[in-house]
mmCIF file of C-alpha atoms and ligand atoms in Angstrom:
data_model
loop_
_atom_site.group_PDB
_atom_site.id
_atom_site.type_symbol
_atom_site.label_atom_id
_atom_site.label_comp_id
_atom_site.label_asym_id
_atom_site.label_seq_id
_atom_site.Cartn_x
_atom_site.Cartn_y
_atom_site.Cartn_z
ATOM 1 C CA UNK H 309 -28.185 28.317 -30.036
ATOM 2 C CA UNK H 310 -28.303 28.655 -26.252
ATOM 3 C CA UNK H 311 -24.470 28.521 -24.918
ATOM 4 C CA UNK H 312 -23.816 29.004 -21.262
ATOM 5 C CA UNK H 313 -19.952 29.583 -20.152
ATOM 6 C CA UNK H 314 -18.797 27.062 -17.184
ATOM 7 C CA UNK H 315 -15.895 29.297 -15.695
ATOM 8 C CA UNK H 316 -13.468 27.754 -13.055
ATOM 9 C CA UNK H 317 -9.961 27.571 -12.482
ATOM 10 C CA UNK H 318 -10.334 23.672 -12.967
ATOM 11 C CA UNK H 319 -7.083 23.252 -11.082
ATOM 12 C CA UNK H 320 -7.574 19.843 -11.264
ATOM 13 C CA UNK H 321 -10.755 18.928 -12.611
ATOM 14 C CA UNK H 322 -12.655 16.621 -10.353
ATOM 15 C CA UNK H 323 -15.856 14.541 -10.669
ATOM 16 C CA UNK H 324 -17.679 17.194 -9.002
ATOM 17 C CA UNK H 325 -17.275 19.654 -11.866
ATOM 18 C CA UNK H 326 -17.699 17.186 -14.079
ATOM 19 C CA UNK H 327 -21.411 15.900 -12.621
ATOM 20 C CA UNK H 328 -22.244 19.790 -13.182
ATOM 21 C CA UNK H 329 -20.974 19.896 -16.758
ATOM 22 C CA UNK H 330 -23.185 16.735 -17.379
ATOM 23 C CA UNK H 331 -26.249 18.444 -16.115
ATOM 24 C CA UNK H 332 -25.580 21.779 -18.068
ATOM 25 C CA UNK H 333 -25.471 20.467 -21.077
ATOM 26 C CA UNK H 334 -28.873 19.106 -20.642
ATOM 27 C CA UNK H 335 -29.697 22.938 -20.300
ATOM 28 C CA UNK H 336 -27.854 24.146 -22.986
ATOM 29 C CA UNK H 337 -26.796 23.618 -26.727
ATOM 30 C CA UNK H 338 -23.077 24.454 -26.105
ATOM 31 C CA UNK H 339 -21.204 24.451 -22.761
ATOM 32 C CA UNK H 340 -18.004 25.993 -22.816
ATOM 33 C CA UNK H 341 -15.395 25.173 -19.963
ATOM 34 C CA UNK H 342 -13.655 28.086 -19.322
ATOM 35 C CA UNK H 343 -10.264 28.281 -17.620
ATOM 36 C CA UNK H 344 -9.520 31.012 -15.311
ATOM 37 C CA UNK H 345 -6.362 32.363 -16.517
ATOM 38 C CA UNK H 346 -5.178 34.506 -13.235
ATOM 39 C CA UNK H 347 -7.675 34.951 -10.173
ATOM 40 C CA UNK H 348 -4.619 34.897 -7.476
ATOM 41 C CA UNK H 349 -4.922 31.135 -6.662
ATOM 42 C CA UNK H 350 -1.431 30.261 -7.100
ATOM 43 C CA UNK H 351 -2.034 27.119 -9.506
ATOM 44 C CA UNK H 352 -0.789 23.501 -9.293
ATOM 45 C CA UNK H 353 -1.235 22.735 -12.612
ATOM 46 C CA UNK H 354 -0.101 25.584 -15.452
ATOM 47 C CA UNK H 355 -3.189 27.176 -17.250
ATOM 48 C CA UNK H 356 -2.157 24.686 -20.326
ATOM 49 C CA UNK H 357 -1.768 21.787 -18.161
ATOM 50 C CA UNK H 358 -5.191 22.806 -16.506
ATOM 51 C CA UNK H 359 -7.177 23.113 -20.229
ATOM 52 C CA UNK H 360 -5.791 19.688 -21.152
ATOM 53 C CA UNK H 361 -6.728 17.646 -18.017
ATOM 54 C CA UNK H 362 -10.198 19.147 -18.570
ATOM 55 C CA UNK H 363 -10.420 18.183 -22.400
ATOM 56 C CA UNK H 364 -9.117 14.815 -21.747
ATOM 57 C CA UNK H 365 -12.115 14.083 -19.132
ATOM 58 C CA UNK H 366 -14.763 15.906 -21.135
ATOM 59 C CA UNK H 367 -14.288 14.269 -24.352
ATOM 60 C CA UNK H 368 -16.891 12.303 -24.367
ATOM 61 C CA UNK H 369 -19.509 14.598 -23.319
ATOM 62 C CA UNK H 370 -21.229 16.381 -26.414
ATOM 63 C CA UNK H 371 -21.963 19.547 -26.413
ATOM 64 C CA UNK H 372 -19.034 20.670 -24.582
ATOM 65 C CA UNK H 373 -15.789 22.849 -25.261
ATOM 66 C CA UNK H 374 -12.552 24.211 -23.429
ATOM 67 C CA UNK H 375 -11.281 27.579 -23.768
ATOM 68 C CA UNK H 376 -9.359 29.583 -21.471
ATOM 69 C CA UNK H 377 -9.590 33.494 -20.589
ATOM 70 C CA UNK H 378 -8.046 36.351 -18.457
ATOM 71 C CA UNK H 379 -10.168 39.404 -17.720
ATOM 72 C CA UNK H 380 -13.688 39.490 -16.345
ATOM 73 C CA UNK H 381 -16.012 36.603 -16.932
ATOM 74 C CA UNK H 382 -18.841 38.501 -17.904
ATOM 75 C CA UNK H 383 -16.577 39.498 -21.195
ATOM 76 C CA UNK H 384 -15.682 36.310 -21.894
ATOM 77 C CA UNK H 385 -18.994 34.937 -21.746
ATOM 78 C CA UNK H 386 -20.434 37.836 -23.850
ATOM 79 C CA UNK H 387 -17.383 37.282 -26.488
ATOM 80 C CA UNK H 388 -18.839 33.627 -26.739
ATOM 81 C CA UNK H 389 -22.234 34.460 -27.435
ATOM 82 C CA UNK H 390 -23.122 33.096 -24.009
ATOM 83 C CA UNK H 391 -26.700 33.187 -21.648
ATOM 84 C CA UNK H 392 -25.720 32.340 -19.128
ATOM 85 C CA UNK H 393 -22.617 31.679 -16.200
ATOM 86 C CA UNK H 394 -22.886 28.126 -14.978
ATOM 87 C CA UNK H 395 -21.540 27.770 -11.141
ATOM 88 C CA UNK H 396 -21.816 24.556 -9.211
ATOM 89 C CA UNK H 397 -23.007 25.088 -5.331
ATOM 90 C CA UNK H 398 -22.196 22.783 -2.675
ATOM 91 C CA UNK H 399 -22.599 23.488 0.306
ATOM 92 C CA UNK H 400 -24.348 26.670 2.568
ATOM 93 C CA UNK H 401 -20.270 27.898 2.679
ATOM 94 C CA UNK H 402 -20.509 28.521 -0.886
ATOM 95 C CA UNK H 403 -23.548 30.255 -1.144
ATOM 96 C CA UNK H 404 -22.044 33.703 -0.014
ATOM 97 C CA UNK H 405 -19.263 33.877 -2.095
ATOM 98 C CA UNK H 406 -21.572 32.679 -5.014
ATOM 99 C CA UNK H 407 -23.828 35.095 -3.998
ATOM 100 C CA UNK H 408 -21.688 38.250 -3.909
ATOM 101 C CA UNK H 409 -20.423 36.611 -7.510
ATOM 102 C CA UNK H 410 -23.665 36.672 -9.209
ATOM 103 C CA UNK H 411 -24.888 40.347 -8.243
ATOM 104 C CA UNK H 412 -21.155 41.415 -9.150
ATOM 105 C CA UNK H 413 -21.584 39.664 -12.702
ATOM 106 C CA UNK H 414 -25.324 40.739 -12.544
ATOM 107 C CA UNK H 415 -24.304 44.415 -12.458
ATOM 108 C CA UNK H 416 -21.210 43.958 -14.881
ATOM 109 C CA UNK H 417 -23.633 42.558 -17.155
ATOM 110 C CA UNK H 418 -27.588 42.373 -16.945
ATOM 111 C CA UNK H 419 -28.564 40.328 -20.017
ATOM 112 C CA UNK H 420 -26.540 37.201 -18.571
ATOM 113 C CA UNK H 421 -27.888 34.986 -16.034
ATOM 114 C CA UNK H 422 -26.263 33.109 -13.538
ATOM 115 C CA UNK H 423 -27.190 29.215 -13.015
ATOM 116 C CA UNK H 424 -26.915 27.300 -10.305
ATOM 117 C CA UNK H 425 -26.538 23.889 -9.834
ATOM 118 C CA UNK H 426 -26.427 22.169 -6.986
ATOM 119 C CA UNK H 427 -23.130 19.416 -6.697
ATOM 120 C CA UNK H 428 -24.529 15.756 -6.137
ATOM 121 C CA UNK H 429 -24.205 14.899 -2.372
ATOM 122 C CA UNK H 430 -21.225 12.883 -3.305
ATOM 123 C CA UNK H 431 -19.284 15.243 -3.900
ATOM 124 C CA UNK H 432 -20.117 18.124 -1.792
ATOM 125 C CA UNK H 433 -17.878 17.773 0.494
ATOM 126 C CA UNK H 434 -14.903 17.309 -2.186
ATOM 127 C CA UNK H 435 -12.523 20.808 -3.401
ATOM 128 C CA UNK H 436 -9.944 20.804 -5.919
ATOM 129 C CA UNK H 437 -7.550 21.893 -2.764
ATOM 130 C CA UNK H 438 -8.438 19.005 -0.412
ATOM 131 C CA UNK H 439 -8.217 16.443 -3.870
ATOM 132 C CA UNK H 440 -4.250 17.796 -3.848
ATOM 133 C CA UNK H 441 -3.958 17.412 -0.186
ATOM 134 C CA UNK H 442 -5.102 14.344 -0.440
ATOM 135 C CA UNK H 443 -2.793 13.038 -3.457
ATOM 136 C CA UNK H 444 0.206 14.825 -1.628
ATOM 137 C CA UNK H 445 -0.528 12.758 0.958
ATOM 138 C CA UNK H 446 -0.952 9.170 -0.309
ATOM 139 C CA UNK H 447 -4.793 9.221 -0.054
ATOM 140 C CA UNK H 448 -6.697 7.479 -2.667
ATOM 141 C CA UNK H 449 -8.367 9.609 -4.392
ATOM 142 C CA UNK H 450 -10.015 7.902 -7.361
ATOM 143 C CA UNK H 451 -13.440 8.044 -6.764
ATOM 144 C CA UNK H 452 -13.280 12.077 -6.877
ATOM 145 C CA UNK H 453 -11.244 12.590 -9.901
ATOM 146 C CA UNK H 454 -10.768 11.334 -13.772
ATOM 147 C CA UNK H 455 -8.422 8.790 -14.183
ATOM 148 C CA UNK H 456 -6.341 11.055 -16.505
ATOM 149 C CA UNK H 457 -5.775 13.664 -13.043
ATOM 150 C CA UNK H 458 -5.493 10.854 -10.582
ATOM 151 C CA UNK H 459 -2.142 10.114 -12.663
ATOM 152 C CA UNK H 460 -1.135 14.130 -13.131
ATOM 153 C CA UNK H 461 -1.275 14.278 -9.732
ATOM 154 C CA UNK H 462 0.762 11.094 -8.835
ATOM 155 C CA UNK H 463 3.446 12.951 -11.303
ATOM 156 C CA UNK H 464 3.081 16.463 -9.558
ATOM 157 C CA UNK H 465 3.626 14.291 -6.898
ATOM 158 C CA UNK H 466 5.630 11.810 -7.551
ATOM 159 C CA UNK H 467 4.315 9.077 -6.557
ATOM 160 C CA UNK H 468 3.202 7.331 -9.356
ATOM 161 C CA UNK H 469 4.981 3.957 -9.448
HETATM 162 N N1 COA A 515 -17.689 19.673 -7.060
HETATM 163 C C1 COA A 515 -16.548 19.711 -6.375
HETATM 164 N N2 COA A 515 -15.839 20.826 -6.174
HETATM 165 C C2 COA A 515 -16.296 21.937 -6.710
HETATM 166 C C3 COA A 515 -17.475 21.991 -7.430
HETATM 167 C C4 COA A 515 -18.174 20.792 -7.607
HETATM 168 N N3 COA A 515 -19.307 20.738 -8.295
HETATM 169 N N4 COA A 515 -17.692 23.252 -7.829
HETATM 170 C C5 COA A 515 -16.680 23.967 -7.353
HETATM 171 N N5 COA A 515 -15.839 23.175 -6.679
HETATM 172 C C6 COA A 515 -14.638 23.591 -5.971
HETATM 173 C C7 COA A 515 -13.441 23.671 -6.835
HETATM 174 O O1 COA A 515 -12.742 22.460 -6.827
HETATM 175 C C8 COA A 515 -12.666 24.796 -6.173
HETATM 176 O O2 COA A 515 -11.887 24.276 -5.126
HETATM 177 P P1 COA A 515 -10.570 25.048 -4.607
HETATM 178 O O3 COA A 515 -11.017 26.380 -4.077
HETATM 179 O O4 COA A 515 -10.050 24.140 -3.582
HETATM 180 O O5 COA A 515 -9.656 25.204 -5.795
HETATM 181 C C9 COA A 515 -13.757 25.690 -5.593
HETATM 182 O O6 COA A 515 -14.884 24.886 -5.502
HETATM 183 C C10 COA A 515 -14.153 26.844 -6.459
HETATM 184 O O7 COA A 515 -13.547 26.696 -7.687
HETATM 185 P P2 COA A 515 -14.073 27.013 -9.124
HETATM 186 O O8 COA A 515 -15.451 26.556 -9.337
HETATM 187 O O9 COA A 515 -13.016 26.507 -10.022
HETATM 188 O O10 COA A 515 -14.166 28.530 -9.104
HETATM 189 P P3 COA A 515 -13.128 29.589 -8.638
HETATM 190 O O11 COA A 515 -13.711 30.201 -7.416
HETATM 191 O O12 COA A 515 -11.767 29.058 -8.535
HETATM 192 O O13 COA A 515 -13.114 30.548 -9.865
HETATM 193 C C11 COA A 515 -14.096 32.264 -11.250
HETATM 194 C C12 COA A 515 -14.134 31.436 -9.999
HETATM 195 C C13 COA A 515 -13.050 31.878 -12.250
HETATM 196 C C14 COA A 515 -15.455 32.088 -11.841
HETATM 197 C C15 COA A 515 -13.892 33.707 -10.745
HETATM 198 O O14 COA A 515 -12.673 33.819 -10.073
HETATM 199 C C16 COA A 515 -13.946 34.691 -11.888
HETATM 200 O O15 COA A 515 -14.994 34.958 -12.420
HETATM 201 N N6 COA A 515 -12.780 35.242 -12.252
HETATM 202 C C17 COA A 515 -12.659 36.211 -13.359
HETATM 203 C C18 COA A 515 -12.732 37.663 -12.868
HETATM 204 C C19 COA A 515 -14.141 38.046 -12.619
HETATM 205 O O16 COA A 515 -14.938 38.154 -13.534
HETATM 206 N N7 COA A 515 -14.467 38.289 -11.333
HETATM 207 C C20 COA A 515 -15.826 38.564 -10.917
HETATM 208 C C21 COA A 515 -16.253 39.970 -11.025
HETATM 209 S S1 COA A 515 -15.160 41.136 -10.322
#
């Protein structure tokens, strides 16, 4: 069984992440979604909030399963059984920070790989943050998100009607 861990702090879930889940699991057996407990992001959404939104727009992608963790990633993963990390690159801004990520888990943990995948052009340009700015705002923001956190964000908001 080859699993790879998906880690992210999801916070919301957009269409981007979910084009990369959709890919991975043509990698993998099992791809588990892992919510990032605490990495000093200051949520919108509470870590419960965060796993459900995600569950609700995965559900009908086999292969796939949410879980949330604190602590490094490279223990996680290795508690799951995992091969590999899963990270979704979208632009030359993220390469650095992926970068430095990788050799970090790399040296926390040889025998897992990191994968990238590169975001469909679509959505390159789209982040969690500017998705929230967006919503705070009145944008429309439909075409980057599930329909299930289009409408948690009109209630974070509200400005659902
Ligand atoms: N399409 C659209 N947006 C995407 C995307 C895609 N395919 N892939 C990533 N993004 C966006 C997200 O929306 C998010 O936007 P935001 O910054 O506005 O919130 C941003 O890119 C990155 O988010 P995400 O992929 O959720 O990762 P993260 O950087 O928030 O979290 C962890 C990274 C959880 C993997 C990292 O913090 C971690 O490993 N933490 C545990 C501690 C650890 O092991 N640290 C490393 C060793 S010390």
């Amino acid at each position: 069984m080859r699993i790879a861990v998906y880690p992210g702090t999801f916070d919301p879930v957009t269409n981007g992440h979910l084009d990369i889940i959709k890919r991975a699991v043509k990698l993998f057996d099992k791809v588990i979604l892992a919510v990032a407990q605490d990495n000093n992001k200051n949520p919108l959404f509470t870590l419960q909030e965060r796993k459900e939104l995600l569950e609700e727009a995965i559900k009908d992608i086999q292969n796939t399963e949410v879980s949330s963790f604190s602590g490094l990633t490279v223990d996680f993963a290795r508690k799951c059984g995992a091969i590999a990390i899963i990270r979704g690159l979208r632009a030359v801004t993220d390469f650095e920070y992926e970068f430095q990520l990788a050799l970090m888990n790399k040296k926390l943990d040889p025998t897992l790989e990191t994968v990238f995948l590169m975001t469909k052009s679509d959505f390159s340009y789209i982040s969690s943050s500017t998705i929230k700015w967006a919503a705070s705002l009145n944008a429309k923001i439909s075409e980057f998100v599930p329909e299930n956190v289009e409408k948690a964000l009109l209630r974070k908001y509200n400005k659902l009607v």
